[in-house]
Amino acid sequence: MTRPAPDAVRYLTGITTTGTPHLGNYVGAIRPAVQASRTPGTQNFYFLADYHALIKCDDPARIQRSTLEIAACWLAAGLDPEQVFFYRQSDIPEIPELTWFLTCVCGKGLLNRAHAYKASVDKNQAAGADPDTDVTAGLFMYPVLMAADIILFNAHKVPVGRDQIQHIEMARDMAASFNHLYGPHFTLPEAAVDESVATLPGLDGRKMSKSYDNTIGLFTPAAQIRKQIAGIVTDSRSPGEPKDTEGSALFQIYRAFATPEETESLRRAYAEGIAWGDAKQLLFERIDREIAPMRQHYQSLVDNPAELERILRRGAERARAVATPFMSELRQAVGLRNLASQSNAKGANNAGKAEKAALPTFKQYREADGLHYFKLVEPGGRVLLQSRGFAAPREAGQAVAALRAEGAAGLVKLAGQVERPQSVSENELGNALSRLMQAD
Ligand code: TRP
């Protein structure tokens, strides 16, 4: 297994398993993600959001089939499951566990303001119905589950469509609330919206989407794709008449697959009055050229679900190697602890002493520049935190006192005044500070 450097930028995104992948999914999400997964210095988490699927879909066969198809699709598109973390949400029990922790720090008002929930309520109100008609608690809690997906792996960047930006902001809020209460355990995630990735128009010219029923299937048989392409809406100009590329769904779909030169030559063909039938043929050939090589791989995976199951379980095992120890740290942080390890329990003095001996210590000192510094040092001498220079020793002392009293929460206040060496992870430092705080 490749273990990227600990300072890699972590990307994470989930795909809800309710449908069959179409060209819009491919161009907008799958293809850019597979490309991004090969970028050095990044660590990538891609998962099948099947718990999210339950919120929208109560058809078990459809969820199973969609999970199979989407997994096969990502692999056929070139995702290397040993290079990235590729797993199924429901194989990671730490996700629902963290969902509960976050539920307990998330203001209900925050969830009231979520677009998807509000849209349902508004619709009910407009219809004169009870505001909560057909609104499940699952829909209401959707952003909390999504926050758990993201911050369990301390993702920095979350590639999503515009419609999901609010959810990432809510995940940030929940992570910050938790950090404020329990210390800096979580990285605050950011949405990564790729402006260069076009939204693909569908057969009717509106955005290609399952809900508009205007999609072209990604791995539907070629003959059927040809038929679907024939159904793309065009204007009524006849062969020989110059045609507009502006507003032409056909042209936009072509451009999403073609090189700039190919696009240019279709633009010329439009100006020269290419017949719509011929343009559709060009589009079919161009799409088929990209998809055909993947089709066989896709089919072999779909025909071999046991192999896909094996790949996903292996992915879950790798993801849990990260999630399980992190979750124990979080359980410890909130107070779900082994009772025998209680640090201030009477009679636990001996254990307490042994623990104290292994604790890191603050060292204050003066440098040749005349300024006063401190650092947090492990018993072995490794530096966990380094301060900048303070003019007065009292200032340095106050900063140390804040860290001792508040543990990792104190770090937030000292932003800019202390620095964590690159080789020390946020979690490590957070742990060290909370152990110190408990020992005091
Ligand atoms: N809500 C996302 C969507 O509908 C899917 C999703 C679930 C997701 N969990 C996620 C996306 C975590 C990014 C990160 O598109």
Coordinates of C-alpha atoms and ligand atoms in Angstrom, one line a residue:
M1 CA 0.0 0.0 0.0
T2 CA 1.3 3.5 -0.8
R3 CA 1.5 5.7 2.2
P4 CA 1.7 9.3 1.0
A5 CA 3.6 11.8 3.0
P6 CA 1.6 12.9 6.1
D7 CA 1.5 16.5 4.8
A8 CA -0.3 15.5 1.6
V9 CA -3.4 17.5 0.8
R10 CA -6.4 15.2 1.4
Y11 CA -9.3 15.2 -1.1
L12 CA -12.5 13.4 -0.3
T13 CA -15.8 13.1 -2.1
G14 CA -18.8 10.8 -2.0
I15 CA -21.2 9.6 -4.7
T16 CA -24.8 8.8 -3.7
T17 CA -25.8 5.3 -4.9
T18 CA -29.2 5.9 -6.3
G19 CA -28.8 5.9 -10.1
T20 CA -26.9 4.6 -13.2
P21 CA -23.9 6.7 -14.2
H22 CA -24.5 9.0 -17.1
L23 CA -22.2 11.2 -19.3
G24 CA -22.8 14.2 -17.0
N25 CA -21.5 12.3 -14.0
Y26 CA -18.5 11.2 -16.1
V27 CA -17.5 14.6 -17.3
G28 CA -18.4 16.5 -14.1
A29 CA -17.1 14.1 -11.5
I30 CA -15.6 10.8 -12.4
R31 CA -13.1 11.9 -15.1
P32 CA -11.7 14.9 -13.1
A33 CA -11.5 12.8 -9.9
V34 CA -9.6 10.0 -11.6
Q35 CA -7.2 12.5 -13.1
A36 CA -6.8 14.3 -9.7
S37 CA -6.1 11.0 -8.0
R38 CA -2.9 10.8 -9.9
T39 CA -1.6 14.1 -8.7
P40 CA 1.5 13.7 -6.6
G41 CA 1.3 15.2 -3.1
T42 CA -2.4 14.4 -2.7
Q43 CA -4.2 11.7 -0.9
N44 CA -7.7 10.8 -2.2
F45 CA -10.7 9.4 -0.6
Y46 CA -13.6 8.3 -2.9
F47 CA -16.6 6.5 -1.4
L48 CA -20.0 5.2 -2.3
A49 CA -22.5 7.1 -0.1
D50 CA -25.0 4.4 0.4
Y51 CA -26.2 5.6 3.7
H52 CA -27.1 8.8 2.0
A53 CA -28.9 6.8 -0.7
L54 CA -31.4 5.5 1.9
I55 CA -32.5 9.1 2.5
K56 CA -33.8 9.4 -1.1
C57 CA -34.5 5.9 -2.1
D58 CA -36.5 3.0 -0.5
D59 CA -36.0 0.5 -3.3
P60 CA -33.3 -2.0 -2.0
A61 CA -32.7 -3.6 -5.4
R62 CA -32.0 -0.2 -6.9
I63 CA -29.5 0.7 -4.2
Q64 CA -27.7 -2.6 -4.6
R65 CA -27.6 -2.3 -8.4
S66 CA -26.5 1.4 -8.3
T67 CA -23.7 0.6 -5.9
L68 CA -22.5 -2.1 -8.2
E69 CA -22.7 0.1 -11.3
I70 CA -21.1 3.1 -9.8
A71 CA -18.2 1.1 -8.3
A72 CA -17.6 -0.6 -11.6
C73 CA -17.8 2.7 -13.4
W74 CA -15.1 4.4 -11.3
L75 CA -12.7 1.5 -11.7
A76 CA -13.4 1.2 -15.4
A77 CA -12.6 4.9 -15.7
G78 CA -9.2 4.2 -14.4
L79 CA -9.3 4.7 -10.6
D80 CA -6.6 2.6 -9.0
P81 CA -8.1 1.3 -5.7
E82 CA -4.6 0.7 -4.2
Q83 CA -3.5 4.3 -5.0
V84 CA -6.6 5.9 -3.4
F85 CA -9.0 5.0 -0.6
F86 CA -12.0 3.6 -2.4
Y87 CA -14.7 2.3 -0.1
R88 CA -18.4 2.0 0.7
Q89 CA -19.8 4.3 3.4
S90 CA -21.8 1.5 5.1
D91 CA -18.6 -0.5 5.6
I92 CA -17.2 2.1 8.0
P93 CA -19.1 1.9 11.3
E94 CA -17.0 4.9 12.5
I95 CA -19.1 7.1 10.2
P96 CA -22.4 6.6 12.0
E97 CA -20.6 6.8 15.3
L98 CA -19.1 10.1 14.5
T99 CA -22.5 11.3 13.1
W100 CA -23.8 10.9 16.7
F101 CA -21.0 12.9 18.2
L102 CA -21.6 15.7 15.7
T103 CA -25.3 15.5 16.2
C104 CA -24.6 16.5 19.8
V105 CA -22.6 19.6 18.9
C106 CA -24.6 20.7 15.9
G107 CA -27.2 23.4 16.5
K108 CA -30.7 22.4 15.4
G109 CA -31.0 25.9 13.8
L110 CA -28.1 25.2 11.5
L111 CA -29.9 22.2 10.1
N112 CA -33.2 24.2 9.8
R113 CA -31.3 26.4 7.3
A114 CA -30.1 23.6 5.0
H115 CA -31.3 24.2 1.5
A116 CA -32.6 20.7 0.8
Y117 CA -34.6 20.6 4.0
K118 CA -35.9 24.1 3.5
A119 CA -36.9 23.4 0.0
S120 CA -39.2 20.6 1.2
V121 CA -40.6 22.7 4.0
D122 CA -41.3 25.6 1.6
K123 CA -43.0 23.3 -0.9
N124 CA -45.3 22.0 1.8
Q125 CA -46.1 25.5 3.0
A126 CA -46.9 26.6 -0.5
A127 CA -49.2 23.6 -0.9
G128 CA -50.9 24.6 2.4
A129 CA -49.7 21.3 4.0
D130 CA -48.1 20.7 7.3
P131 CA -44.5 21.9 6.9
D132 CA -43.0 18.5 7.8
T133 CA -45.2 16.4 5.5
D134 CA -43.0 13.7 4.0
V135 CA -39.9 15.1 5.6
T136 CA -37.9 12.4 7.3
A137 CA -35.4 12.9 10.1
G138 CA -32.9 11.4 7.6
L139 CA -33.4 14.4 5.3
F140 CA -33.0 16.8 8.2
M141 CA -29.8 15.0 9.4
Y142 CA -28.3 14.7 5.9
P143 CA -25.7 17.4 6.5
V144 CA -24.5 15.8 9.8
L145 CA -23.9 12.4 8.1
M146 CA -22.1 14.2 5.3
A147 CA -19.9 16.2 7.8
A148 CA -19.0 12.9 9.5
D149 CA -17.9 11.4 6.1
I150 CA -15.6 14.4 5.6
I151 CA -14.0 15.1 8.9
L152 CA -13.5 11.5 9.9
F153 CA -10.7 11.5 7.4
N154 CA -9.6 15.1 8.1
A155 CA -10.1 16.0 4.5
H156 CA -8.8 19.4 3.4
K157 CA -10.6 19.7 0.1
V158 CA -14.0 18.4 -0.9
P159 CA -14.6 18.4 -4.7
V160 CA -18.3 19.0 -5.2
G161 CA -20.9 20.7 -7.3
R162 CA -22.1 24.2 -6.4
D163 CA -25.3 22.7 -4.9
Q164 CA -23.2 21.1 -2.2
I165 CA -21.1 24.1 -1.0
Q166 CA -23.5 24.8 1.9
H167 CA -23.0 21.3 3.2
I168 CA -19.3 21.7 3.3
E169 CA -19.7 25.0 5.2
M170 CA -21.9 23.2 7.7
A171 CA -19.3 20.4 8.0
R172 CA -16.8 23.2 8.9
D173 CA -19.1 24.6 11.5
M174 CA -19.6 21.2 13.1
A175 CA -15.8 20.5 13.1
A176 CA -15.1 23.9 14.6
S177 CA -17.8 23.4 17.4
F178 CA -16.3 20.1 18.2
N179 CA -12.7 21.5 18.3
H180 CA -13.9 24.3 20.5
L181 CA -15.3 21.9 23.0
Y182 CA -12.8 19.1 22.9
G183 CA -9.6 20.3 21.3
P184 CA -8.3 20.6 17.8
H185 CA -9.1 17.1 16.5
F186 CA -10.5 18.0 13.1
T187 CA -9.2 19.8 10.1
L188 CA -11.7 22.3 8.8
P189 CA -12.7 21.2 5.3
E190 CA -13.1 23.4 2.2
A191 CA -15.3 22.9 -0.9
A192 CA -13.3 22.7 -4.1
V193 CA -15.6 23.7 -7.0
D194 CA -13.8 23.3 -10.3
E195 CA -14.9 26.1 -12.6
S196 CA -13.2 24.6 -15.6
V197 CA -15.4 21.5 -15.5
A198 CA -18.4 22.2 -17.6
T199 CA -21.9 21.1 -16.6
L200 CA -23.0 18.9 -19.4
P201 CA -26.3 19.8 -21.0
G202 CA -28.7 16.9 -21.5
L203 CA -30.8 15.8 -24.5
D204 CA -33.2 18.7 -24.0
G205 CA -30.5 21.4 -23.4
R206 CA -31.1 21.7 -19.7
K207 CA -28.4 20.4 -17.3
M208 CA -27.9 16.7 -17.7
S209 CA -29.6 15.1 -14.7
K210 CA -31.4 12.1 -13.6
S211 CA -34.2 14.2 -12.3
Y212 CA -34.9 15.8 -15.8
D213 CA -34.8 12.4 -17.5
N214 CA -32.5 13.8 -20.2
T215 CA -29.4 11.7 -19.6
I216 CA -27.2 9.7 -21.9
G217 CA -26.0 6.6 -20.1
L218 CA -22.3 6.1 -19.8
F219 CA -22.1 2.4 -20.3
T220 CA -25.4 1.8 -22.1
P221 CA -24.8 -0.3 -25.3
A222 CA -23.3 1.8 -28.1
A223 CA -26.4 1.3 -30.4
Q224 CA -28.6 2.8 -27.7
I225 CA -26.2 5.7 -27.1
R226 CA -26.4 6.4 -30.8
K227 CA -30.2 6.5 -30.6
Q228 CA -30.1 8.8 -27.6
I229 CA -27.7 11.2 -29.4
A230 CA -30.1 11.3 -32.3
G231 CA -32.7 12.6 -29.8
I232 CA -30.6 15.7 -28.8
V233 CA -32.7 18.8 -29.4
T234 CA -31.4 21.0 -32.3
D235 CA -33.0 23.9 -34.2
S236 CA -34.6 23.3 -37.6
R237 CA -31.9 24.6 -39.9
S238 CA -31.4 22.4 -42.9
P239 CA -28.1 21.0 -44.3
G240 CA -26.0 23.8 -45.9
E241 CA -27.3 26.5 -43.6
P242 CA -24.7 27.9 -41.1
K243 CA -25.4 26.8 -37.5
D244 CA -24.9 28.5 -34.2
T245 CA -22.5 26.8 -31.7
E246 CA -23.8 29.2 -29.0
G247 CA -26.6 27.4 -27.1
S248 CA -26.1 24.1 -29.0
A249 CA -26.2 21.2 -26.6
L250 CA -24.7 19.0 -29.2
F251 CA -21.7 21.3 -29.5
Q252 CA -21.2 21.6 -25.8
I253 CA -21.3 17.9 -25.3
Y254 CA -18.8 17.4 -28.1
R255 CA -16.5 20.0 -26.6
A256 CA -16.4 18.1 -23.3
F257 CA -14.9 15.1 -25.0
A258 CA -12.8 16.6 -27.8
T259 CA -9.4 18.3 -28.0
P260 CA -9.3 22.0 -28.7
E261 CA -8.4 21.3 -32.3
E262 CA -11.3 18.9 -32.8
T263 CA -13.6 21.5 -31.2
E264 CA -12.3 24.1 -33.6
S265 CA -13.0 21.9 -36.6
L266 CA -16.6 21.2 -35.5
R267 CA -17.0 25.0 -35.0
R268 CA -15.9 25.5 -38.7
A269 CA -18.3 22.7 -39.8
Y270 CA -21.1 24.5 -38.0
A271 CA -20.3 27.7 -39.9
E272 CA -20.1 25.8 -43.1
G273 CA -23.6 24.3 -42.6
I274 CA -23.0 20.7 -41.5
A275 CA -26.2 18.7 -41.4
W276 CA -27.5 17.9 -37.9
G277 CA -27.4 14.2 -38.7
D278 CA -23.7 14.4 -39.6
A279 CA -22.9 16.4 -36.5
K280 CA -24.7 13.8 -34.4
Q281 CA -22.7 11.1 -36.1
L282 CA -19.4 13.0 -35.2
L283 CA -20.5 13.3 -31.6
F284 CA -21.3 9.6 -31.3
E285 CA -18.0 8.6 -32.7
R286 CA -16.1 11.0 -30.5
I287 CA -17.8 9.8 -27.3
D288 CA -17.5 6.2 -28.4
R289 CA -13.8 6.7 -28.9
E290 CA -13.4 7.6 -25.2
I291 CA -15.8 5.2 -23.7
A292 CA -15.3 2.0 -25.8
P293 CA -12.0 1.1 -24.3
M294 CA -13.5 1.2 -20.8
R295 CA -16.6 -0.6 -21.7
Q296 CA -15.2 -4.1 -21.6
H297 CA -13.6 -3.5 -18.2
Y298 CA -16.9 -2.1 -16.9
Q299 CA -18.8 -5.2 -18.2
S300 CA -16.3 -7.6 -16.7
L301 CA -16.6 -5.9 -13.3
V302 CA -20.4 -5.8 -13.4
D303 CA -20.4 -9.5 -14.4
N304 CA -18.2 -10.3 -11.4
P305 CA -19.8 -8.7 -8.3
A306 CA -17.7 -10.9 -6.0
E307 CA -14.6 -9.3 -7.2
L308 CA -16.1 -5.8 -6.7
E309 CA -17.2 -6.8 -3.3
R310 CA -13.6 -7.9 -2.5
I311 CA -12.2 -4.6 -3.8
L312 CA -14.6 -2.6 -1.7
R313 CA -13.9 -4.6 1.5
R314 CA -10.2 -4.2 1.0
G315 CA -10.8 -0.4 0.6
A316 CA -12.8 -0.3 3.8
E317 CA -10.1 -2.2 5.6
R318 CA -7.6 0.5 4.5
A319 CA -9.9 3.3 5.4
R320 CA -10.6 1.8 8.8
A321 CA -6.9 1.6 9.5
V322 CA -7.2 5.4 9.6
A323 CA -10.7 5.8 11.0
T324 CA -10.6 3.3 13.9
P325 CA -7.6 4.8 15.9
F326 CA -8.9 8.3 15.2
M327 CA -12.3 7.3 16.5
S328 CA -10.7 6.0 19.8
E329 CA -9.0 9.3 20.1
L330 CA -12.4 11.1 19.7
R331 CA -14.1 8.7 22.2
Q332 CA -11.4 9.6 24.7
A333 CA -11.8 13.3 24.0
V334 CA -15.6 13.3 24.7
G335 CA -15.3 11.2 27.8
L336 CA -16.3 7.7 26.5
R337 CA -13.4 6.2 28.3
N338 CA -12.0 3.1 29.9
L339 CA -13.0 3.6 33.6
A340 CA -9.8 1.9 34.8
S341 CA -7.7 4.5 33.1
Q342 CA -9.3 7.5 34.9
S343 CA -6.4 9.8 35.6
N344 CA -7.7 11.5 38.7
A345 CA -9.2 8.4 40.3
K346 CA -8.1 7.7 43.9
G347 CA -6.0 4.6 44.0
A348 CA -4.8 5.1 40.4
N349 CA -1.8 7.0 41.7
N350 CA 0.8 4.5 40.6
A351 CA -0.5 4.4 37.1
G352 CA -0.8 8.2 37.3
K353 CA 2.9 8.5 38.1
A354 CA 4.0 6.3 35.3
E355 CA 1.8 8.4 32.9
K356 CA 3.3 11.6 34.2
A357 CA 6.8 10.4 33.7
A358 CA 6.0 10.0 30.0
L359 CA 4.4 13.4 29.5
P360 CA 5.8 16.1 27.3
T361 CA 7.1 19.2 29.1
F362 CA 7.1 22.9 28.3
K363 CA 10.6 24.4 28.3
Q364 CA 11.0 28.2 28.5
Y365 CA 14.3 29.8 27.5
R366 CA 15.9 33.0 26.2
E367 CA 17.7 33.2 22.9
A368 CA 20.6 35.3 21.7
D369 CA 18.2 37.7 20.1
G370 CA 17.1 38.6 23.6
L371 CA 13.6 37.3 23.1
H372 CA 11.8 34.7 25.3
Y373 CA 10.6 31.4 23.8
F374 CA 9.1 28.2 24.8
K375 CA 8.6 24.8 23.3
L376 CA 6.8 21.6 24.1
V377 CA 9.2 18.7 24.1
E378 CA 8.6 14.9 24.4
P379 CA 10.6 13.0 27.0
G380 CA 12.8 11.8 24.1
G381 CA 13.6 15.3 23.0
R382 CA 11.3 15.6 20.0
V383 CA 9.8 19.1 19.7
L384 CA 5.9 19.1 19.4
L385 CA 5.4 22.8 19.4
Q386 CA 7.6 25.9 19.0
S387 CA 6.7 29.4 20.0
R388 CA 7.9 32.6 18.4
G389 CA 9.9 35.1 20.4
F390 CA 8.1 37.1 23.1
A391 CA 9.5 40.4 24.4
A392 CA 8.7 39.7 28.0
P393 CA 9.1 36.3 29.8
R394 CA 5.7 37.0 31.3
E395 CA 4.1 36.8 27.9
A396 CA 5.7 33.5 27.1
G397 CA 4.6 32.2 30.6
Q398 CA 1.0 33.3 29.9
A399 CA 0.9 31.4 26.6
V400 CA 2.2 28.3 28.4
A401 CA -0.4 28.7 31.1
A402 CA -3.2 29.0 28.5
L403 CA -2.1 25.8 26.8
R404 CA -1.9 24.0 30.2
A405 CA -5.3 25.2 31.3
E406 CA -7.2 24.8 28.0
G407 CA -5.2 22.1 26.2
A408 CA -5.6 22.1 22.5
A409 CA -8.4 24.8 22.7
G410 CA -5.7 27.2 23.8
L411 CA -3.9 26.6 20.5
V412 CA -6.6 28.4 18.6
K413 CA -6.1 31.5 20.6
L414 CA -2.3 31.4 20.1
A415 CA -2.6 31.2 16.3
G416 CA 0.5 32.9 14.8
Q417 CA 2.4 32.8 18.1
V418 CA 3.2 29.1 18.0
E419 CA 4.1 26.7 15.3
R420 CA 3.7 23.0 14.9
P421 CA 6.6 21.3 13.1
Q422 CA 5.6 19.6 9.8
S423 CA 6.6 16.2 11.2
V424 CA 4.0 16.5 14.0
S425 CA 0.4 15.9 13.1
E426 CA -2.5 18.0 14.5
N427 CA -3.8 14.9 16.2
E428 CA -0.5 14.1 17.9
L429 CA -0.2 17.6 19.3
G430 CA -3.8 17.7 20.3
N431 CA -3.4 14.5 22.2
A432 CA -0.2 15.6 23.9
L433 CA -1.9 18.8 25.1
S434 CA -5.0 17.0 26.4
R435 CA -2.9 14.5 28.2
L436 CA -1.0 17.3 29.9
M437 CA -4.2 19.1 30.8
Q438 CA -5.7 15.9 32.3
A439 CA -2.5 15.4 34.3
D440 CA -2.5 18.8 35.9
Ligands
TRP1 N1 -24.2 14.8 -0.8 C1 -23.4 14.5 -1.9 C2 -24.2 14.6 -3.2 O1 -25.3 14.4 -3.2 C3 -22.8 13.1 -1.8 C4 -22.0 13.0 -0.6 C5 -22.2 12.3 0.6 C6 -20.7 13.7 -0.4 N2 -21.2 12.5 1.5 C7 -20.3 13.3 0.9 C8 -20.0 14.5 -1.2 C9 -19.1 13.8 1.4 C10 -18.8 15.0 -0.7 C11 -18.3 14.6 0.6 O2 -23.6 14.9 -4.3

